[in-house]
């Protein structure tokens, strides 16, 4: 399977099912809004750039790389859950480049929702 890049994701879109805890954060964030449609804008009011997370990790001296969050998610889903591989790959917005699977057009949204709920429970410990 090939990974998609930002251009591929922009072309096809990617819906993200959120767990209850994430929805609570978004609800709380609404109270801090100043009319900006962005949930967590930069101080300038603009959207964050792709370099924001790596900069934050360095600033807080966290020995991690941004892509590692995706890798950790993939490993945990494979090792700690029974969710099918295609559901995890869809959650990561990976594009399937396999002609045999070319007709699989579903984004597996409800199955990804269950995966995200399980991930939230796992992280809550």
PDB file of C-alpha atoms in Angstrom:
ATOM      1  CA  UNK A   1       0.000   0.000   0.000  1.00  0.00           C
ATOM      2  CA  UNK A   2       1.221   3.439  -0.843  1.00  0.00           C
ATOM      3  CA  UNK A   3       0.695   6.317   1.521  1.00  0.00           C
ATOM      4  CA  UNK A   4      -1.146   9.331   0.265  1.00  0.00           C
ATOM      5  CA  UNK A   5       0.359  12.750   0.418  1.00  0.00           C
ATOM      6  CA  UNK A   6      -1.381  16.025   1.250  1.00  0.00           C
ATOM      7  CA  UNK A   7      -2.363  16.549  -2.381  1.00  0.00           C
ATOM      8  CA  UNK A   8      -4.038  13.124  -2.546  1.00  0.00           C
ATOM      9  CA  UNK A   9      -5.920  13.733   0.703  1.00  0.00           C
ATOM     10  CA  UNK A  10      -7.082  17.159  -0.499  1.00  0.00           C
ATOM     11  CA  UNK A  11      -8.414  15.653  -3.739  1.00  0.00           C
ATOM     12  CA  UNK A  12     -10.513  12.971  -2.117  1.00  0.00           C
ATOM     13  CA  UNK A  13     -11.202  14.420   1.327  1.00  0.00           C
ATOM     14  CA  UNK A  14     -10.969  12.546   4.599  1.00  0.00           C
ATOM     15  CA  UNK A  15     -13.775  12.423   7.140  1.00  0.00           C
ATOM     16  CA  UNK A  16     -12.568  11.836  10.692  1.00  0.00           C
ATOM     17  CA  UNK A  17     -14.794  10.173  13.298  1.00  0.00           C
ATOM     18  CA  UNK A  18     -14.090  11.689  16.705  1.00  0.00           C
ATOM     19  CA  UNK A  19     -14.313   9.928  20.050  1.00  0.00           C
ATOM     20  CA  UNK A  20     -16.391  11.410  22.878  1.00  0.00           C
ATOM     21  CA  UNK A  21     -13.368  12.959  24.609  1.00  0.00           C
ATOM     22  CA  UNK A  22     -12.347  14.783  21.411  1.00  0.00           C
ATOM     23  CA  UNK A  23     -15.887  16.106  20.993  1.00  0.00           C
ATOM     24  CA  UNK A  24     -15.779  17.405  24.589  1.00  0.00           C
ATOM     25  CA  UNK A  25     -12.542  19.286  23.808  1.00  0.00           C
ATOM     26  CA  UNK A  26     -14.133  20.816  20.720  1.00  0.00           C
ATOM     27  CA  UNK A  27     -17.232  21.845  22.685  1.00  0.00           C
ATOM     28  CA  UNK A  28     -15.043  23.492  25.332  1.00  0.00           C
ATOM     29  CA  UNK A  29     -12.963  25.240  22.650  1.00  0.00           C
ATOM     30  CA  UNK A  30     -16.104  26.843  21.202  1.00  0.00           C
ATOM     31  CA  UNK A  31     -16.328  28.930  24.361  1.00  0.00           C
ATOM     32  CA  UNK A  32     -12.944  30.474  23.640  1.00  0.00           C
ATOM     33  CA  UNK A  33     -13.764  31.381  20.058  1.00  0.00           C
ATOM     34  CA  UNK A  34     -13.583  34.899  18.698  1.00  0.00           C
ATOM     35  CA  UNK A  35     -15.502  34.244  15.524  1.00  0.00           C
ATOM     36  CA  UNK A  36     -12.573  32.514  13.796  1.00  0.00           C
ATOM     37  CA  UNK A  37     -13.816  29.334  12.085  1.00  0.00           C
ATOM     38  CA  UNK A  38     -10.570  27.548  13.049  1.00  0.00           C
ATOM     39  CA  UNK A  39     -10.741  25.548  16.268  1.00  0.00           C
ATOM     40  CA  UNK A  40      -7.124  26.087  17.324  1.00  0.00           C
ATOM     41  CA  UNK A  41      -5.742  28.981  15.288  1.00  0.00           C
ATOM     42  CA  UNK A  42      -2.256  30.399  15.675  1.00  0.00           C
ATOM     43  CA  UNK A  43      -1.926  33.725  17.532  1.00  0.00           C
ATOM     44  CA  UNK A  44      -2.061  35.392  14.133  1.00  0.00           C
ATOM     45  CA  UNK A  45      -5.518  33.873  13.574  1.00  0.00           C
ATOM     46  CA  UNK A  46      -4.260  31.737  10.710  1.00  0.00           C
ATOM     47  CA  UNK A  47      -4.105  27.953  10.490  1.00  0.00           C
ATOM     48  CA  UNK A  48      -1.046  26.237  11.902  1.00  0.00           C
ATOM     49  CA  UNK A  49       1.622  25.121   9.468  1.00  0.00           C
ATOM     50  CA  UNK A  50       2.952  21.569   9.047  1.00  0.00           C
ATOM     51  CA  UNK A  51       6.011  22.630  11.057  1.00  0.00           C
ATOM     52  CA  UNK A  52       4.003  23.587  14.174  1.00  0.00           C
ATOM     53  CA  UNK A  53       3.892  20.159  15.836  1.00  0.00           C
ATOM     54  CA  UNK A  54       7.608  19.394  15.310  1.00  0.00           C
ATOM     55  CA  UNK A  55       8.466  22.839  16.719  1.00  0.00           C
ATOM     56  CA  UNK A  56       6.265  22.240  19.765  1.00  0.00           C
ATOM     57  CA  UNK A  57       7.848  18.860  20.393  1.00  0.00           C
ATOM     58  CA  UNK A  58      11.326  20.406  20.260  1.00  0.00           C
ATOM     59  CA  UNK A  59      10.315  23.366  22.444  1.00  0.00           C
ATOM     60  CA  UNK A  60       8.927  21.050  25.143  1.00  0.00           C
ATOM     61  CA  UNK A  61      11.934  18.729  24.788  1.00  0.00           C
ATOM     62  CA  UNK A  62       9.774  15.748  23.855  1.00  0.00           C
ATOM     63  CA  UNK A  63      11.907  13.108  22.170  1.00  0.00           C
ATOM     64  CA  UNK A  64       9.426  12.273  19.438  1.00  0.00           C
ATOM     65  CA  UNK A  65       8.714  13.071  15.828  1.00  0.00           C
ATOM     66  CA  UNK A  66       5.297  14.035  14.503  1.00  0.00           C
ATOM     67  CA  UNK A  67       5.059  11.036  12.177  1.00  0.00           C
ATOM     68  CA  UNK A  68       5.713   8.810  15.181  1.00  0.00           C
ATOM     69  CA  UNK A  69       2.175   9.474  16.403  1.00  0.00           C
ATOM     70  CA  UNK A  70       0.816   7.868  13.247  1.00  0.00           C
ATOM     71  CA  UNK A  71       3.258   4.984  13.539  1.00  0.00           C
ATOM     72  CA  UNK A  72       2.329   4.402  17.188  1.00  0.00           C
ATOM     73  CA  UNK A  73      -1.345   4.383  16.261  1.00  0.00           C
ATOM     74  CA  UNK A  74      -0.739   1.840  13.500  1.00  0.00           C
ATOM     75  CA  UNK A  75       1.324  -0.444  15.754  1.00  0.00           C
ATOM     76  CA  UNK A  76      -1.154  -0.284  18.636  1.00  0.00           C
ATOM     77  CA  UNK A  77      -4.090  -0.996  16.336  1.00  0.00           C
ATOM     78  CA  UNK A  78      -2.307  -4.028  14.891  1.00  0.00           C
ATOM     79  CA  UNK A  79      -1.036  -5.428  18.185  1.00  0.00           C
ATOM     80  CA  UNK A  80      -3.740  -4.496  20.677  1.00  0.00           C
ATOM     81  CA  UNK A  81      -7.006  -4.623  18.709  1.00  0.00           C
ATOM     82  CA  UNK A  82      -8.897  -6.914  16.377  1.00  0.00           C
ATOM     83  CA  UNK A  83      -9.762  -4.128  13.935  1.00  0.00           C
ATOM     84  CA  UNK A  84      -9.072  -5.141  10.334  1.00  0.00           C
ATOM     85  CA  UNK A  85      -6.007  -3.735   8.616  1.00  0.00           C
ATOM     86  CA  UNK A  86      -8.094  -1.923   5.999  1.00  0.00           C
ATOM     87  CA  UNK A  87      -9.943  -0.008   8.738  1.00  0.00           C
ATOM     88  CA  UNK A  88      -6.657   1.128  10.294  1.00  0.00           C
ATOM     89  CA  UNK A  89      -5.241   2.091   6.902  1.00  0.00           C
ATOM     90  CA  UNK A  90      -8.399   4.075   6.134  1.00  0.00           C
ATOM     91  CA  UNK A  91      -8.066   5.843   9.504  1.00  0.00           C
ATOM     92  CA  UNK A  92      -4.572   6.937   8.458  1.00  0.00           C
ATOM     93  CA  UNK A  93      -5.921   8.187   5.104  1.00  0.00           C
ATOM     94  CA  UNK A  94      -3.698   5.766   3.217  1.00  0.00           C
ATOM     95  CA  UNK A  95      -4.622   5.297  -0.421  1.00  0.00           C
ATOM     96  CA  UNK A  96      -4.859   1.724  -1.636  1.00  0.00           C
ATOM     97  CA  UNK A  97      -2.962   1.326  -4.895  1.00  0.00           C
ATOM     98  CA  UNK A  98      -4.043  -2.262  -5.434  1.00  0.00           C
ATOM     99  CA  UNK A  99      -6.149  -2.851  -8.576  1.00  0.00           C
ATOM    100  CA  UNK A 100      -7.933  -5.757  -6.889  1.00  0.00           C
ATOM    101  CA  UNK A 101      -9.278  -3.340  -4.269  1.00  0.00           C
ATOM    102  CA  UNK A 102     -10.019  -0.540  -6.736  1.00  0.00           C
ATOM    103  CA  UNK A 103     -13.773  -0.972  -6.299  1.00  0.00           C
ATOM    104  CA  UNK A 104     -13.670  -0.575  -2.508  1.00  0.00           C
ATOM    105  CA  UNK A 105     -15.055   2.950  -2.297  1.00  0.00           C
ATOM    106  CA  UNK A 106     -16.335   3.030   1.293  1.00  0.00           C
ATOM    107  CA  UNK A 107     -14.413   5.128   3.784  1.00  0.00           C
ATOM    108  CA  UNK A 108     -15.444   2.650   6.522  1.00  0.00           C
ATOM    109  CA  UNK A 109     -16.589   5.586   8.644  1.00  0.00           C
ATOM    110  CA  UNK A 110     -18.584   3.686  11.288  1.00  0.00           C
ATOM    111  CA  UNK A 111     -15.900   1.017  11.619  1.00  0.00           C
ATOM    112  CA  UNK A 112     -13.276   3.765  11.990  1.00  0.00           C
ATOM    113  CA  UNK A 113     -15.479   5.373  14.666  1.00  0.00           C
ATOM    114  CA  UNK A 114     -15.286   2.145  16.699  1.00  0.00           C
ATOM    115  CA  UNK A 115     -11.509   2.094  16.172  1.00  0.00           C
ATOM    116  CA  UNK A 116     -11.217   5.694  17.433  1.00  0.00           C
ATOM    117  CA  UNK A 117     -13.369   4.890  20.481  1.00  0.00           C
ATOM    118  CA  UNK A 118     -11.112   1.923  21.261  1.00  0.00           C
ATOM    119  CA  UNK A 119      -8.029   4.102  20.821  1.00  0.00           C
ATOM    120  CA  UNK A 120      -9.435   6.698  23.240  1.00  0.00           C
ATOM    121  CA  UNK A 121     -10.076   3.973  25.831  1.00  0.00           C
ATOM    122  CA  UNK A 122      -6.547   2.630  25.332  1.00  0.00           C
ATOM    123  CA  UNK A 123      -4.996   6.067  25.820  1.00  0.00           C
ATOM    124  CA  UNK A 124      -7.155   6.803  28.876  1.00  0.00           C
ATOM    125  CA  UNK A 125      -5.576   3.687  30.321  1.00  0.00           C
TER     126      UNK A 125
END
